[in-house]
Amino acid sequence: NVVETFYYSNTFVPHIALDAAVVTAIGSSVSETCPYLTMNDIVDVTLLYCDILRYEFIFSKPCQDMNEQIEQAVRRLIALGIIVSVNEELALNVAQSETLKSTLAAFNVSYWSVAECLRTLHEKVQILESDFIKLCLTHMMEKFNDGTITYGEAISTDTIKNCLKLLERWAVVEVDSQSGVRIVSLTSLYNTHSGVENVIDKIQRFVI
């Protein structure tokens, strides 16, 4: 039922995806000691986050400037009271932003879980793509069962495949076809403990 509800909600989510991305990006970057960001800060972190979800949503049309779209989204959220402006700096209205923060949360934990599975890929050198997807699904199910993640809809084969596309674009992994079988391995740049952990940290920051 959760997956079915998530599937049908996908027709609505793209309409608010950019607003949700802005709110998530801000939420990942503020703290009790530093609750405010500048517009430039918000644009920079939102660009990174939108790049992570580039295979899930189309955040802007080809003819649109992404920076301008993010700035417009920020102004829209200020008008709605979801972002508040204090002395030319910006902060989230916590009570008003929870719904938008939860909109993309399942994607965040799914991508985070796939990134964690790169640790196993580092140990095994290479693995069948189908086996890596099964590994990710098992890892997600274990995290869901122990309560580490609370979004059952995050356990999705399509999302895992999209995350693999992202990791391939980032040159973290390479996917080769050998006799009709797809093989996944880490690239030389990331086939280290620190390389894998950096990728995990880059994605995990948006799990809020």
mmCIF file of C-alpha atoms in Angstrom:
data_model
loop_
_atom_site.group_PDB
_atom_site.id
_atom_site.type_symbol
_atom_site.label_atom_id
_atom_site.label_comp_id
_atom_site.label_asym_id
_atom_site.label_seq_id
_atom_site.Cartn_x
_atom_site.Cartn_y
_atom_site.Cartn_z
ATOM 1 C CA ASN A 1 0.000 0.000 0.000
ATOM 2 C CA VAL A 2 2.861 2.364 0.806
ATOM 3 C CA VAL A 3 4.529 1.752 -2.561
ATOM 4 C CA GLU A 4 1.200 2.142 -4.383
ATOM 5 C CA THR A 5 0.502 5.451 -2.643
ATOM 6 C CA PHE A 6 4.038 6.625 -3.424
ATOM 7 C CA TYR A 7 3.584 5.644 -7.076
ATOM 8 C CA TYR A 8 0.398 7.674 -7.522
ATOM 9 C CA SER A 9 1.836 10.650 -5.638
ATOM 10 C CA ASN A 10 4.602 10.866 -8.264
ATOM 11 C CA THR A 11 2.245 12.711 -10.604
ATOM 12 C CA PHE A 12 1.973 15.503 -8.044
ATOM 13 C CA VAL A 13 5.479 15.676 -6.587
ATOM 14 C CA PRO A 14 7.203 17.144 -9.703
ATOM 15 C CA HIS A 15 5.089 20.290 -9.321
ATOM 16 C CA ILE A 16 6.612 21.008 -5.894
ATOM 17 C CA ALA A 17 9.955 19.232 -6.325
ATOM 18 C CA LEU A 18 12.036 22.389 -6.605
ATOM 19 C CA ASP A 19 10.402 23.980 -3.565
ATOM 20 C CA ALA A 20 10.971 20.745 -1.642
ATOM 21 C CA ALA A 21 14.589 20.646 -2.846
ATOM 22 C CA VAL A 22 15.208 24.190 -1.583
ATOM 23 C CA VAL A 23 13.729 23.391 1.824
ATOM 24 C CA THR A 24 15.705 20.137 2.077
ATOM 25 C CA ALA A 25 18.915 21.888 1.037
ATOM 26 C CA ILE A 26 18.451 24.570 3.687
ATOM 27 C CA GLY A 27 17.584 21.972 6.316
ATOM 28 C CA SER A 28 20.782 20.083 5.544
ATOM 29 C CA SER A 29 22.922 23.192 5.994
ATOM 30 C CA VAL A 30 21.611 24.919 9.106
ATOM 31 C CA SER A 31 22.112 24.120 12.767
ATOM 32 C CA GLU A 32 21.139 25.529 16.153
ATOM 33 C CA THR A 33 24.352 27.532 16.239
ATOM 34 C CA CYS A 34 24.054 28.655 12.606
ATOM 35 C CA PRO A 35 20.348 28.824 11.645
ATOM 36 C CA TYR A 36 20.704 31.336 8.786
ATOM 37 C CA LEU A 37 21.971 31.196 5.191
ATOM 38 C CA THR A 38 22.495 33.763 2.471
ATOM 39 C CA MET A 39 20.759 33.476 -0.884
ATOM 40 C CA ASN A 40 24.080 32.452 -2.480
ATOM 41 C CA ASP A 41 24.520 29.696 0.116
ATOM 42 C CA ILE A 42 21.036 28.366 -0.619
ATOM 43 C CA VAL A 43 21.609 28.408 -4.378
ATOM 44 C CA ASP A 44 24.909 26.522 -4.062
ATOM 45 C CA VAL A 45 23.611 23.730 -1.826
ATOM 46 C CA THR A 46 20.357 23.400 -3.769
ATOM 47 C CA LEU A 47 22.310 23.014 -7.015
ATOM 48 C CA LEU A 48 24.219 20.115 -5.443
ATOM 49 C CA TYR A 49 21.041 18.505 -4.177
ATOM 50 C CA CYS A 50 19.237 18.894 -7.514
ATOM 51 C CA ASP A 51 22.231 17.292 -9.219
ATOM 52 C CA ILE A 52 21.859 14.275 -6.929
ATOM 53 C CA LEU A 53 18.192 13.890 -7.914
ATOM 54 C CA ARG A 54 18.698 14.759 -11.599
ATOM 55 C CA TYR A 55 17.459 11.317 -12.695
ATOM 56 C CA GLU A 56 14.341 11.549 -10.527
ATOM 57 C CA PHE A 57 13.019 15.004 -11.483
ATOM 58 C CA ILE A 58 13.352 17.694 -14.145
ATOM 59 C CA PHE A 59 13.871 20.764 -11.983
ATOM 60 C CA SER A 60 14.023 23.277 -14.831
ATOM 61 C CA LYS A 61 13.429 23.500 -18.542
ATOM 62 C CA PRO A 62 16.491 23.494 -20.869
ATOM 63 C CA CYS A 63 16.039 27.198 -21.629
ATOM 64 C CA GLN A 64 15.849 28.200 -17.944
ATOM 65 C CA ASP A 65 18.723 29.277 -15.716
ATOM 66 C CA MET A 66 18.787 26.975 -12.697
ATOM 67 C CA ASN A 67 20.163 29.655 -10.377
ATOM 68 C CA GLU A 68 17.260 31.939 -11.248
ATOM 69 C CA GLN A 69 14.740 29.135 -10.754
ATOM 70 C CA ILE A 70 16.106 28.480 -7.270
ATOM 71 C CA GLU A 71 16.018 32.170 -6.373
ATOM 72 C CA GLN A 72 12.413 32.383 -7.570
ATOM 73 C CA ALA A 73 11.552 29.332 -5.461
ATOM 74 C CA VAL A 74 13.132 30.977 -2.409
ATOM 75 C CA ARG A 75 11.090 34.156 -2.955
ATOM 76 C CA ARG A 76 7.952 32.049 -3.403
ATOM 77 C CA LEU A 77 8.637 30.218 -0.137
ATOM 78 C CA ILE A 78 9.250 33.532 1.663
ATOM 79 C CA ALA A 79 5.847 34.759 0.457
ATOM 80 C CA LEU A 80 4.278 31.562 1.798
ATOM 81 C CA GLY A 81 5.981 31.972 5.164
ATOM 82 C CA ILE A 82 7.966 28.733 4.783
ATOM 83 C CA ILE A 83 11.247 30.671 4.669
ATOM 84 C CA VAL A 84 11.730 33.733 6.850
ATOM 85 C CA SER A 85 14.065 36.652 6.165
ATOM 86 C CA VAL A 86 16.050 38.087 9.079
ATOM 87 C CA ASN A 87 18.513 40.935 8.452
ATOM 88 C CA GLU A 88 19.068 39.840 4.814
ATOM 89 C CA GLU A 89 19.683 36.247 5.872
ATOM 90 C CA LEU A 90 17.254 33.387 5.448
ATOM 91 C CA ALA A 91 16.016 30.604 7.703
ATOM 92 C CA LEU A 92 13.368 27.896 7.662
ATOM 93 C CA ASN A 93 10.076 28.272 9.460
ATOM 94 C CA VAL A 94 10.328 24.829 11.064
ATOM 95 C CA ALA A 95 6.602 24.389 11.650
ATOM 96 C CA GLN A 96 5.728 25.334 8.074
ATOM 97 C CA SER A 97 8.490 23.416 6.294
ATOM 98 C CA GLU A 98 8.017 19.867 7.603
ATOM 99 C CA THR A 99 5.683 18.743 4.807
ATOM 100 C CA LEU A 100 8.036 19.893 2.054
ATOM 101 C CA LYS A 101 11.041 18.345 3.827
ATOM 102 C CA SER A 102 9.290 14.983 3.911
ATOM 103 C CA THR A 103 8.354 15.114 0.211
ATOM 104 C CA LEU A 104 11.770 13.977 -1.047
ATOM 105 C CA ALA A 105 12.901 12.161 2.094
ATOM 106 C CA ALA A 106 12.413 8.666 0.663
ATOM 107 C CA PHE A 107 14.795 9.449 -2.203
ATOM 108 C CA ASN A 108 17.389 10.726 0.263
ATOM 109 C CA VAL A 109 17.472 7.558 2.347
ATOM 110 C CA SER A 110 17.411 5.372 -0.763
ATOM 111 C CA TYR A 111 20.423 7.116 -2.321
ATOM 112 C CA TRP A 112 22.205 7.108 1.041
ATOM 113 C CA SER A 113 21.682 3.345 1.334
ATOM 114 C CA VAL A 114 23.042 2.736 -2.174
ATOM 115 C CA ALA A 115 26.090 4.843 -1.353
ATOM 116 C CA GLU A 116 26.688 2.761 1.789
ATOM 117 C CA CYS A 117 26.708 -0.389 -0.361
ATOM 118 C CA LEU A 118 29.760 0.980 -2.157
ATOM 119 C CA ARG A 119 31.716 -0.261 0.883
ATOM 120 C CA THR A 120 30.952 -3.820 -0.169
ATOM 121 C CA LEU A 121 31.829 -2.985 -3.763
ATOM 122 C CA HIS A 122 35.231 -1.748 -2.546
ATOM 123 C CA GLU A 123 35.817 -5.089 -0.844
ATOM 124 C CA LYS A 124 34.666 -7.241 -3.785
ATOM 125 C CA VAL A 125 36.354 -5.198 -6.564
ATOM 126 C CA GLN A 126 33.484 -5.867 -8.978
ATOM 127 C CA ILE A 127 29.994 -7.360 -8.937
ATOM 128 C CA LEU A 128 27.133 -8.134 -11.286
ATOM 129 C CA GLU A 129 24.801 -5.142 -11.543
ATOM 130 C CA SER A 130 21.835 -7.398 -10.711
ATOM 131 C CA ASP A 131 23.621 -8.667 -7.592
ATOM 132 C CA PHE A 132 24.498 -5.125 -6.532
ATOM 133 C CA ILE A 133 20.838 -4.107 -6.837
ATOM 134 C CA LYS A 134 19.833 -7.118 -4.705
ATOM 135 C CA LEU A 135 22.506 -6.136 -2.170
ATOM 136 C CA CYS A 136 21.068 -2.612 -1.993
ATOM 137 C CA LEU A 137 17.501 -3.891 -1.582
ATOM 138 C CA THR A 138 18.570 -6.189 1.254
ATOM 139 C CA HIS A 139 20.503 -3.379 2.938
ATOM 140 C CA MET A 140 17.493 -1.043 2.685
ATOM 141 C CA MET A 141 15.153 -3.688 4.087
ATOM 142 C CA GLU A 142 17.478 -4.258 7.049
ATOM 143 C CA LYS A 143 17.616 -0.501 7.738
ATOM 144 C CA PHE A 144 13.823 -0.306 7.490
ATOM 145 C CA ASN A 145 13.284 -3.281 9.809
ATOM 146 C CA ASP A 146 15.627 -1.910 12.477
ATOM 147 C CA GLY A 147 14.047 1.547 12.254
ATOM 148 C CA THR A 148 17.083 3.336 10.833
ATOM 149 C CA ILE A 149 14.898 4.499 7.951
ATOM 150 C CA THR A 150 11.161 5.031 8.242
ATOM 151 C CA TYR A 151 10.201 5.302 4.577
ATOM 152 C CA GLY A 152 9.220 1.923 3.161
ATOM 153 C CA GLU A 153 8.797 3.475 -0.273
ATOM 154 C CA ALA A 154 12.559 4.104 -0.292
ATOM 155 C CA ILE A 155 13.035 0.404 -1.065
ATOM 156 C CA SER A 156 12.781 0.789 -4.834
ATOM 157 C CA THR A 157 14.660 -0.889 -7.676
ATOM 158 C CA ASP A 158 14.068 2.093 -9.979
ATOM 159 C CA THR A 159 15.608 4.485 -7.454
ATOM 160 C CA ILE A 160 18.633 2.231 -7.034
ATOM 161 C CA LYS A 161 19.156 2.191 -10.803
ATOM 162 C CA ASN A 162 18.864 5.979 -10.961
ATOM 163 C CA CYS A 163 21.407 6.326 -8.164
ATOM 164 C CA LEU A 164 23.762 4.046 -10.092
ATOM 165 C CA LYS A 165 23.381 6.365 -13.111
ATOM 166 C CA LEU A 166 24.341 9.286 -10.876
ATOM 167 C CA LEU A 167 27.370 7.474 -9.471
ATOM 168 C CA GLU A 168 28.451 6.583 -12.988
ATOM 169 C CA ARG A 169 28.068 10.225 -14.060
ATOM 170 C CA TRP A 170 30.152 11.305 -11.056
ATOM 171 C CA ALA A 171 32.815 8.786 -12.163
ATOM 172 C CA VAL A 172 32.431 6.933 -8.859
ATOM 173 C CA VAL A 173 31.504 3.636 -10.522
ATOM 174 C CA GLU A 174 31.845 2.238 -14.002
ATOM 175 C CA VAL A 175 29.373 -0.192 -15.543
ATOM 176 C CA ASP A 176 30.746 -2.462 -18.260
ATOM 177 C CA SER A 177 28.988 -5.060 -20.388
ATOM 178 C CA GLN A 178 30.787 -8.387 -20.611
ATOM 179 C CA SER A 179 29.145 -11.069 -22.747
ATOM 180 C CA GLY A 180 25.798 -9.377 -22.288
ATOM 181 C CA VAL A 181 26.197 -9.106 -18.514
ATOM 182 C CA ARG A 182 26.561 -5.744 -16.792
ATOM 183 C CA ILE A 183 29.412 -5.501 -14.271
ATOM 184 C CA VAL A 184 29.710 -2.727 -11.669
ATOM 185 C CA SER A 185 33.018 -1.646 -10.151
ATOM 186 C CA LEU A 186 34.505 1.395 -8.471
ATOM 187 C CA THR A 187 36.701 3.654 -10.584
ATOM 188 C CA SER A 188 40.336 4.064 -9.618
ATOM 189 C CA LEU A 189 39.571 7.537 -8.187
ATOM 190 C CA TYR A 190 37.124 6.148 -5.629
ATOM 191 C CA ASN A 191 38.386 2.626 -5.004
ATOM 192 C CA THR A 192 39.637 3.609 -1.549
ATOM 193 C CA HIS A 193 38.082 3.768 1.898
ATOM 194 C CA SER A 194 38.231 7.562 1.970
ATOM 195 C CA GLY A 195 36.830 7.834 -1.564
ATOM 196 C CA VAL A 196 33.786 5.744 -0.692
ATOM 197 C CA GLU A 197 33.211 7.554 2.611
ATOM 198 C CA ASN A 198 33.340 10.934 0.858
ATOM 199 C CA VAL A 199 30.553 9.845 -1.501
ATOM 200 C CA ILE A 200 28.465 8.579 1.419
ATOM 201 C CA ASP A 201 28.930 11.854 3.302
ATOM 202 C CA LYS A 202 28.044 13.894 0.200
ATOM 203 C CA ILE A 203 24.658 12.168 -0.041
ATOM 204 C CA GLN A 204 23.971 11.524 3.647
ATOM 205 C CA ARG A 205 24.005 15.249 4.494
ATOM 206 C CA PHE A 206 20.552 15.518 2.898
ATOM 207 C CA VAL A 207 19.064 12.799 5.111
ATOM 208 C CA ILE A 208 17.445 15.087 7.692
#
